[in-house]
XYZ file of C-alpha atoms in Angstrom:
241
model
C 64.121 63.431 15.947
C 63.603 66.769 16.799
C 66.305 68.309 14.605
C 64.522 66.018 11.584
C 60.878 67.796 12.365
C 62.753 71.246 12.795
C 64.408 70.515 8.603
C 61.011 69.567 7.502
C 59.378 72.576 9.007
C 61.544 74.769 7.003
C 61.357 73.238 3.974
C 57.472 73.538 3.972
C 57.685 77.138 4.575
C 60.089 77.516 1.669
C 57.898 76.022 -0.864
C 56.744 78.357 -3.397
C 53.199 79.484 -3.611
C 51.022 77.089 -5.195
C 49.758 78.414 -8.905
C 46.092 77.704 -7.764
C 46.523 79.564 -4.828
C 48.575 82.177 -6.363
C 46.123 83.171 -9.192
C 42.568 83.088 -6.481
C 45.437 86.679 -4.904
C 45.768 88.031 -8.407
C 41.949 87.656 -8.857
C 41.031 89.107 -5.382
C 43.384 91.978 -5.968
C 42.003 92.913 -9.695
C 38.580 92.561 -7.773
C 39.371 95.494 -5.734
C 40.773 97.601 -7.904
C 38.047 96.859 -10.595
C 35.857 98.343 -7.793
C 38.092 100.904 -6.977
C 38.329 102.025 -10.770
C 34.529 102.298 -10.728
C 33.597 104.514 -8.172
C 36.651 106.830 -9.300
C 35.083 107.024 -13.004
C 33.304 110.748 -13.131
C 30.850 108.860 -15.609
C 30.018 106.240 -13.484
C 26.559 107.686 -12.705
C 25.349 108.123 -16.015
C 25.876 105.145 -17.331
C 24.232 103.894 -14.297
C 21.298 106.032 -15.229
C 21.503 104.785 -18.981
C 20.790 101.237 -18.356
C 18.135 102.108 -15.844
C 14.941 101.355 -17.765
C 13.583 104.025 -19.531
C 16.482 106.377 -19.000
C 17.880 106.002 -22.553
C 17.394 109.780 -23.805
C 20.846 111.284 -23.796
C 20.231 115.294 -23.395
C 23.635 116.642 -25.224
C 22.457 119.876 -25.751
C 24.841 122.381 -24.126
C 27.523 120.024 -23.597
C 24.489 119.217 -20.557
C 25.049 115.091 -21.082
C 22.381 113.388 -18.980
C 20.078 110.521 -18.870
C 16.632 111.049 -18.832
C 13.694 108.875 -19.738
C 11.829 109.399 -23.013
C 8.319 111.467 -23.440
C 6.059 108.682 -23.105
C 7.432 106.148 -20.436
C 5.160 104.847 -18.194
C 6.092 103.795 -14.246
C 3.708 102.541 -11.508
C 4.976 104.510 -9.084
C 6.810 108.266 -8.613
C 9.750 108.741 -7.035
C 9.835 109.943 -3.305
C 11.129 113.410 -3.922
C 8.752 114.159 -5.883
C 7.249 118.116 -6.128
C 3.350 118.172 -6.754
C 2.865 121.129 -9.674
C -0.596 122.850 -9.874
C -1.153 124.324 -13.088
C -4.226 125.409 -15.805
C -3.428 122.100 -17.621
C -3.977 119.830 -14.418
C -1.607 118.415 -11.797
C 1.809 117.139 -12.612
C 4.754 115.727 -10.396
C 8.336 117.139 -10.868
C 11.590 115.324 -9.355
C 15.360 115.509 -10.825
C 13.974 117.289 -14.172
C 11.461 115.058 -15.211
C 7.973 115.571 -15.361
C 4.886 113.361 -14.761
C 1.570 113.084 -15.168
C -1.351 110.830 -14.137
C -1.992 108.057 -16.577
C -4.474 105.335 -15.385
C -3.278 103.267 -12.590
C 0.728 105.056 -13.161
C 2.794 108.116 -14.371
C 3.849 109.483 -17.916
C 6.504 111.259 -18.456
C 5.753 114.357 -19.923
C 7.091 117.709 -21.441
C 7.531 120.341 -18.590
C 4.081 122.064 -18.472
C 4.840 126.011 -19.919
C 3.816 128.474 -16.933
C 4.081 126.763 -13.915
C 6.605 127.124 -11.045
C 9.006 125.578 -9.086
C 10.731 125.978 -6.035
C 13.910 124.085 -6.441
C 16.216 123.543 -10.119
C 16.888 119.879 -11.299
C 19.925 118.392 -9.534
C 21.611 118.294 -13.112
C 21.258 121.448 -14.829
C 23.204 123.593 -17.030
C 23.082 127.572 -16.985
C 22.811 129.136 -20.659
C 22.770 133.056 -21.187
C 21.080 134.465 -23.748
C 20.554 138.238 -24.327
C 22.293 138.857 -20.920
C 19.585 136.558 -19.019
C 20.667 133.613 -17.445
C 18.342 130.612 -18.124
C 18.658 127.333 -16.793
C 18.578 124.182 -18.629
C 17.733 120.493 -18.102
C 15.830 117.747 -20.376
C 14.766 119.810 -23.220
C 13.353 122.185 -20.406
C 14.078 125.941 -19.541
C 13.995 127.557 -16.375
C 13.655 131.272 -15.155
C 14.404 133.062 -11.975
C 11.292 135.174 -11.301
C 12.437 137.304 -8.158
C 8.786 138.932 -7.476
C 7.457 135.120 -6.985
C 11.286 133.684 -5.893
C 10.606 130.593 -7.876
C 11.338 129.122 -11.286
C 9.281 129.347 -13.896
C 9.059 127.151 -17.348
C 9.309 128.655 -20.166
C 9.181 128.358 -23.470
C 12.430 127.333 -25.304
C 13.610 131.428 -26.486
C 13.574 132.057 -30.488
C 17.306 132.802 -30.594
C 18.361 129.994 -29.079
C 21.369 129.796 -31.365
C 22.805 132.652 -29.888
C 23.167 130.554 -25.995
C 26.070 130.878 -24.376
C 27.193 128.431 -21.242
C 29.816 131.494 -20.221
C 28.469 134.471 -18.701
C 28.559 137.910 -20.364
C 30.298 141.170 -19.697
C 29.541 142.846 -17.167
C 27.780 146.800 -17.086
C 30.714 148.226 -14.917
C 31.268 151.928 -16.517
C 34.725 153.061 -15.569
C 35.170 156.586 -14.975
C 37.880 159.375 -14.234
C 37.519 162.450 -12.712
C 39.483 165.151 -15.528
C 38.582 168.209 -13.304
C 39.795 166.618 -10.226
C 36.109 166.659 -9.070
C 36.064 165.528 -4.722
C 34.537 161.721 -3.859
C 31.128 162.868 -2.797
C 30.816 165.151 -6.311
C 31.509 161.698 -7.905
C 29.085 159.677 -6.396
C 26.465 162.283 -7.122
C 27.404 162.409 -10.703
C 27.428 158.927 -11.117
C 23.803 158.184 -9.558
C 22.350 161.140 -11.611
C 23.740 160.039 -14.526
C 22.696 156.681 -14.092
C 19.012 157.207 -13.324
C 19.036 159.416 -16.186
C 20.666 156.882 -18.293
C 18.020 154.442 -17.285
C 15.139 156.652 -17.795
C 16.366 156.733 -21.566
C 17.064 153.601 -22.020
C 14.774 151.524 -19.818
C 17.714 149.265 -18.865
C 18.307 149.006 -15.164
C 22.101 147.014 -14.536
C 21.057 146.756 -10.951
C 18.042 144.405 -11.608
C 17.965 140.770 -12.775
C 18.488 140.751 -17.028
C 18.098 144.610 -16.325
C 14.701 144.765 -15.746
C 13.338 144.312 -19.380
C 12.108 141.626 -21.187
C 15.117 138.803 -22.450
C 15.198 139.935 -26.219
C 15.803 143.656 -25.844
C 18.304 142.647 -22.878
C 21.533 143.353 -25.817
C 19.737 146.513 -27.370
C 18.828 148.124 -24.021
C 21.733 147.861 -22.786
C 23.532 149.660 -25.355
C 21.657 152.289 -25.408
C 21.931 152.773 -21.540
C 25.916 152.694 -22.285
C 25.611 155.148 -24.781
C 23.075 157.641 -22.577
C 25.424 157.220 -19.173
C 28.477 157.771 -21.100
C 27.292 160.654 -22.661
C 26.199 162.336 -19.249
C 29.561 161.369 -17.541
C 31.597 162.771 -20.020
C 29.663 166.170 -20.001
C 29.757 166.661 -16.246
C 34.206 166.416 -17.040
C 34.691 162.526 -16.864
C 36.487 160.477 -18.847
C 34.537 157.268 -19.627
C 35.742 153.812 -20.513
């Protein structure tokens, strides 16, 4: 009797899976990846933030490729992080790039008020350099550093906005060899005199922010203060490159 229980045992056990059963693993496993595959997909959050409602403007300029909501949508309620904005045009409420303002009993989204400040950038934003200055950019929106109030201000999109680059440009570094075999501390002399003679010529300043003059003589300024350092260098016995 016991040897017959014992044969049946192991015969159960050696069934094969049933196809029911066998097909709910397959399913559970594809679940989990499935899941996996999502959370692993770089794009994953935008298209999250497409089919939110109202998110269905897709900023491409700039390669930036976000969501936002459209000029005109209207919500009952503003997000928690939001930033309240003073400005001459009224009060509006900034959070992750997008602006709103007080409509009736909600919120509007509205074009970024010209003027006003900020202390933070969007979380998405994408840096674009034009004339030398780097601008920041997010939903049809640009940004500048302004050091004296160490905020961002909006601005108005620049005229030669063609020109944007997303890479950084040169730098201002002058290299310079001594011909005449001239000691360290000459150098350094010759080098600060000729600079702050440079930039009284040229009204370009490479040690300040976009050089210290206004964005669209950023690439003419700093020519000339190329032009005006090189020439002192080179007449106190340098070689200039």
């Amino acid at each position: 009797m016991t040897n017959r229980l014992s044969q049946e045992r192991r015969l159960s056990q050696e069934r094969p899976v049933r196809p029911v059963a066998a097909a709910m693993g397959v399913l559970a496993v594809l679940s989990l990846l499935s899941i996996g595959a999502a959370h692993a997909d770089p794009r994953h959050e935008e298209r999250r933030d497409e089919r939110r409602p109202g998110f269905d403007h897709l900023d491409a300029r700039f390669s930036h490729n976000h969501y936002y909501p459209s000029r005109g949508y209207v919500v009952r309620d503003l997000p928690r992080d939001r930033i309240i904005v003073n400005g001459p045009r009224g009060r509006f409420f900034f959070s992750g790039g997008v602006w709103y303002a007080p409509r009736g009993p909600g919120f509007v989204v509205v074009g970024a008020p010209i003027g006003v400040f900020v202390p933070v950038l969007p979380p998405f934003y994408t840096t674009v350099w034009l004339g030398g200055v780097p601008y920041y950019y997010a939903d049809d929106t640009y940004y500048l550093w302004r050091a004296s109030d160490r905020q961002y201000e909006v601005v108005a999109p620049p005229d030669d906005q063609q020109s944007a680059a997303t890479q950084p440009p040169a730098n201002d570094d002058v290299y310079v060899y001594p011909k005449n075999g001239q000691p360290e501390e000459v150098q350094a002399r010759d080098k600060y005199e000729c600079h702050k003679w440079a930039q009284s010529q040229s009204g370009f300043d490479p040690t300040q922010s976009g050089g210290a003059v206004p964005p669209e003589q950023v690439n003419t300024a700093r020519a000339a203060y190329q032009r005006a350092i090189g020439a002192c260098l080179t007449g106190r016995g340098y070689t200039v490159k």
